[in-house]
N, C-alpha and C. Protein backbone atom coordinates (compact mmCIF):
# COMPACT_ATOMS: atom_id res chain seq x y z
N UNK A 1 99.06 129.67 108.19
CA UNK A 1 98.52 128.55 108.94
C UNK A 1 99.07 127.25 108.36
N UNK A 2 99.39 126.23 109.23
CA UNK A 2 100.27 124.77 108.78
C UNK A 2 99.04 123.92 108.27
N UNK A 3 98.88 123.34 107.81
CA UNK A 3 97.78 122.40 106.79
C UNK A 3 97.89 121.36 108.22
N UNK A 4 96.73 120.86 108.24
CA UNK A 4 96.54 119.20 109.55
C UNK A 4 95.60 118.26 108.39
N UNK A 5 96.59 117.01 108.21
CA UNK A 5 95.68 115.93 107.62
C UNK A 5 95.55 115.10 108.95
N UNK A 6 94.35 114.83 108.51
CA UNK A 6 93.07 113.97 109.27
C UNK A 6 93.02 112.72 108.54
N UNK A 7 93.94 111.52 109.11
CA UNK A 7 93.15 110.58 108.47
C UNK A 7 92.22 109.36 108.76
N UNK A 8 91.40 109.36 108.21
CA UNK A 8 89.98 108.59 108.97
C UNK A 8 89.54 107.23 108.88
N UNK A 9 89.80 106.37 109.64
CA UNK A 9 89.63 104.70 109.10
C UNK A 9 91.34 104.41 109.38
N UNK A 10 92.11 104.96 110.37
CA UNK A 10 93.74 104.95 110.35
C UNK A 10 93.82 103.35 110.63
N UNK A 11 93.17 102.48 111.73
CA UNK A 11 93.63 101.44 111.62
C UNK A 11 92.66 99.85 111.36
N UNK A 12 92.33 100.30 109.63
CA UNK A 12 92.19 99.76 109.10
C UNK A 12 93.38 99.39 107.73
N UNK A 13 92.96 98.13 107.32
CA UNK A 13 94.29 97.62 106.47
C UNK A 13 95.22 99.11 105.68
N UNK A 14 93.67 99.66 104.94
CA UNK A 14 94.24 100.90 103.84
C UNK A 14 94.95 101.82 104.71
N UNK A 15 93.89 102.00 105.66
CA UNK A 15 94.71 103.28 106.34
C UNK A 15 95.94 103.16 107.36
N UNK A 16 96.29 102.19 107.65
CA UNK A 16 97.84 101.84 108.12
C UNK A 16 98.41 101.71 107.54
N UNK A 17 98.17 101.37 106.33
CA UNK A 17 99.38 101.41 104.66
C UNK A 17 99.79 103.47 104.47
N UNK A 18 98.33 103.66 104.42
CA UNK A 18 98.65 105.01 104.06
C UNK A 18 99.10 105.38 105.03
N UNK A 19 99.07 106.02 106.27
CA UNK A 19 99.25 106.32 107.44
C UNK A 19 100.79 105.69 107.53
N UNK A 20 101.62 104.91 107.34
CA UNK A 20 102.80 104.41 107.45
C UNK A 20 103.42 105.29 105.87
N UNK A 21 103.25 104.92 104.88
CA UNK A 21 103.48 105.85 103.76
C UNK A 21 103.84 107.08 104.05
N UNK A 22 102.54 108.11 104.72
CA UNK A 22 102.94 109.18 105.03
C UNK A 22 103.97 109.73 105.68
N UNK A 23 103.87 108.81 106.74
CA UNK A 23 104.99 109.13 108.06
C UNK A 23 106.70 108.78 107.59
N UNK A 24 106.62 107.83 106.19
CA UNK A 24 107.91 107.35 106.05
C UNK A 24 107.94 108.97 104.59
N UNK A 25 107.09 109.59 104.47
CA UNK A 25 107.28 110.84 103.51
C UNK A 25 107.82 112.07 104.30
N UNK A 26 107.49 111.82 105.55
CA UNK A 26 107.59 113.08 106.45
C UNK A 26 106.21 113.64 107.17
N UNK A 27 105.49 113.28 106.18
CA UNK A 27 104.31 113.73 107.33
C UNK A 27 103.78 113.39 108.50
N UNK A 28 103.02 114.09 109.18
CA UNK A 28 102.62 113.92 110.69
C UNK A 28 101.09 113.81 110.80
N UNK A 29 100.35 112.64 110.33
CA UNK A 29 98.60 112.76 109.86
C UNK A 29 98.53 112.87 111.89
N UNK A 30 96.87 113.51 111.70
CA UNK A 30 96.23 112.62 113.16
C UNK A 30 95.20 112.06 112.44
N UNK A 31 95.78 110.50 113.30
CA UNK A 31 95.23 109.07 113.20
C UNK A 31 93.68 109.19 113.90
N UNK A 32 92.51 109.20 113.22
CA UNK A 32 91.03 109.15 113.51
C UNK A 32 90.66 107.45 113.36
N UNK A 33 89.63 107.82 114.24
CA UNK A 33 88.92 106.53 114.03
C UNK A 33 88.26 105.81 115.37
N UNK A 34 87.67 104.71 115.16
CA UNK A 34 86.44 104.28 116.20
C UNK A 34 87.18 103.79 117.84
N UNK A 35 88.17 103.33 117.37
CA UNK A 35 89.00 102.47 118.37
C UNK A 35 89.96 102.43 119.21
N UNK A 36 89.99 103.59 120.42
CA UNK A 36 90.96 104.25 120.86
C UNK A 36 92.11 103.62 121.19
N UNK A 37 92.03 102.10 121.79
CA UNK A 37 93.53 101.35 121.79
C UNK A 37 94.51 101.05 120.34
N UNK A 38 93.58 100.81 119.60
CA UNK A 38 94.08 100.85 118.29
C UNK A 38 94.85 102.04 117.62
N UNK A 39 94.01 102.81 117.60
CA UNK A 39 94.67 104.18 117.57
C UNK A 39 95.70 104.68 118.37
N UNK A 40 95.89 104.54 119.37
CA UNK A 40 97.09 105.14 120.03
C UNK A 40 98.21 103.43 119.80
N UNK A 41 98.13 102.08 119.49
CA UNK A 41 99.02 101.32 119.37
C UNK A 41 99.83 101.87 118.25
N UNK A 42 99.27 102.23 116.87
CA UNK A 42 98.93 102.58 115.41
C UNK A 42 100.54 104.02 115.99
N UNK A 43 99.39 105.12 116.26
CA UNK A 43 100.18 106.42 116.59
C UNK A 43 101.85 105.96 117.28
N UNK A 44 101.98 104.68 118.32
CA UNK A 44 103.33 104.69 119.15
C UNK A 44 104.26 104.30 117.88
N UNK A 45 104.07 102.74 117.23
CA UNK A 45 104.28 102.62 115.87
C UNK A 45 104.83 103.51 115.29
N UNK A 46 104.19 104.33 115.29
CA UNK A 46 104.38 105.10 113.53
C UNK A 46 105.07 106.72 114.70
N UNK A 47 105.61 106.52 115.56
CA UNK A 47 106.32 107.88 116.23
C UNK A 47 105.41 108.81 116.86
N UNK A 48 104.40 108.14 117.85
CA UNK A 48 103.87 108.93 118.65
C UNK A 48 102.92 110.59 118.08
N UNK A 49 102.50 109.50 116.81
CA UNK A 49 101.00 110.55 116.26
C UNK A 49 100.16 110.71 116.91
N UNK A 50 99.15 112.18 116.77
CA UNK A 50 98.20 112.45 117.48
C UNK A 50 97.09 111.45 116.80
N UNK A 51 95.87 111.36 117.83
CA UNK A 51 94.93 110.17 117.74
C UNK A 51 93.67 110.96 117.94
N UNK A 52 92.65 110.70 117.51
CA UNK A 52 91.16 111.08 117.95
C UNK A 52 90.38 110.10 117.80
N UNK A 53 89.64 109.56 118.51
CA UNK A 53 88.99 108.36 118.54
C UNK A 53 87.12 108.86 118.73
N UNK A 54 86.21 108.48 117.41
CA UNK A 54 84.94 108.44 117.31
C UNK A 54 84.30 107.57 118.15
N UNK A 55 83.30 107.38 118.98
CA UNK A 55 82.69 106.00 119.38
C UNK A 55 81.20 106.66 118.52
N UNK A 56 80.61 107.19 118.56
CA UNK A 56 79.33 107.88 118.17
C UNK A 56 79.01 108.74 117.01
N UNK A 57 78.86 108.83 116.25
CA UNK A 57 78.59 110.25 114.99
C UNK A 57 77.84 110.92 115.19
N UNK A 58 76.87 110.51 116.73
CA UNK A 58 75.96 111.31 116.61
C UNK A 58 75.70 112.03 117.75
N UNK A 59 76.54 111.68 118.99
CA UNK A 59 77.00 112.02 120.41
C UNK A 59 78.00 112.97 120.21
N UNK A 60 79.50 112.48 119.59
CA UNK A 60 80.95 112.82 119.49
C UNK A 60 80.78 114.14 118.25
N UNK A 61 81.89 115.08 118.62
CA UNK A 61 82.20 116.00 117.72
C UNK A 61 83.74 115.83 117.51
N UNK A 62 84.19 116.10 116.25
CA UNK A 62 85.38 116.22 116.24
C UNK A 62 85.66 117.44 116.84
N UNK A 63 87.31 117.55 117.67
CA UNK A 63 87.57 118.79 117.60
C UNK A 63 87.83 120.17 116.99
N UNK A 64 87.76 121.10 118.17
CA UNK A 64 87.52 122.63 117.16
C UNK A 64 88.41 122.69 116.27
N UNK A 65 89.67 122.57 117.00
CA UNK A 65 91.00 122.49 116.21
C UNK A 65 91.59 122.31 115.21
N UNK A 66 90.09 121.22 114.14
CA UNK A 66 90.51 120.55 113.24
C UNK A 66 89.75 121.44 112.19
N UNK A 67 89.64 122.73 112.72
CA UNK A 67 88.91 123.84 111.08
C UNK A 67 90.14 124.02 110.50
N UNK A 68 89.52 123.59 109.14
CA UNK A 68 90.86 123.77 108.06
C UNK A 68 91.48 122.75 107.76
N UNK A 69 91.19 121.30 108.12
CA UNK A 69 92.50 120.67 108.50
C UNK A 69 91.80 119.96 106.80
N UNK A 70 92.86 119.38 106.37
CA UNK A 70 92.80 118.29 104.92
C UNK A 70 91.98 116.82 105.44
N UNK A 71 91.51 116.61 105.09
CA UNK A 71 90.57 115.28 105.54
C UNK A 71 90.60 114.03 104.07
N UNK A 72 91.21 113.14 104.84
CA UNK A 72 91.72 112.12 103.35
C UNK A 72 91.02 110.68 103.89
């Protein structure tokens, strides 16, 4: 099975530093977080990363997809 990092808070200051870091390492994070335009501006940027966007913690589930995945 391929490892999926999750990273959470993507377009905030830290996490567009990291999230740009990664992508200039080779990796491929999906970009989480509250703000779906943000998130997909963030993802075109940085080469058309996958995005998941929270509005609720208590409505919203992350997807199934993401069992297993590294969460940073």
């Amino acid at each position: 099975m391929t490892a999926r990092i999750v990273l959470f808070g993507a377009t905030g200051y830290t996490g567009r530093r990291t999230a740009q870091m990664m992508v200039q390492r080779g990796l491929r994070p999906v970009l989480a977080g509250r703000d779906p335009a943000r998130l997909v501006a963030l993802a075109e940027r940085l080469g058309g990363l996958e995005t998941a966007a929270r509005t609720s913690p208590r409505r919203a589930r992350w997807p199934r997809s993401w069992a297993g995945a590294t969460f940073w």
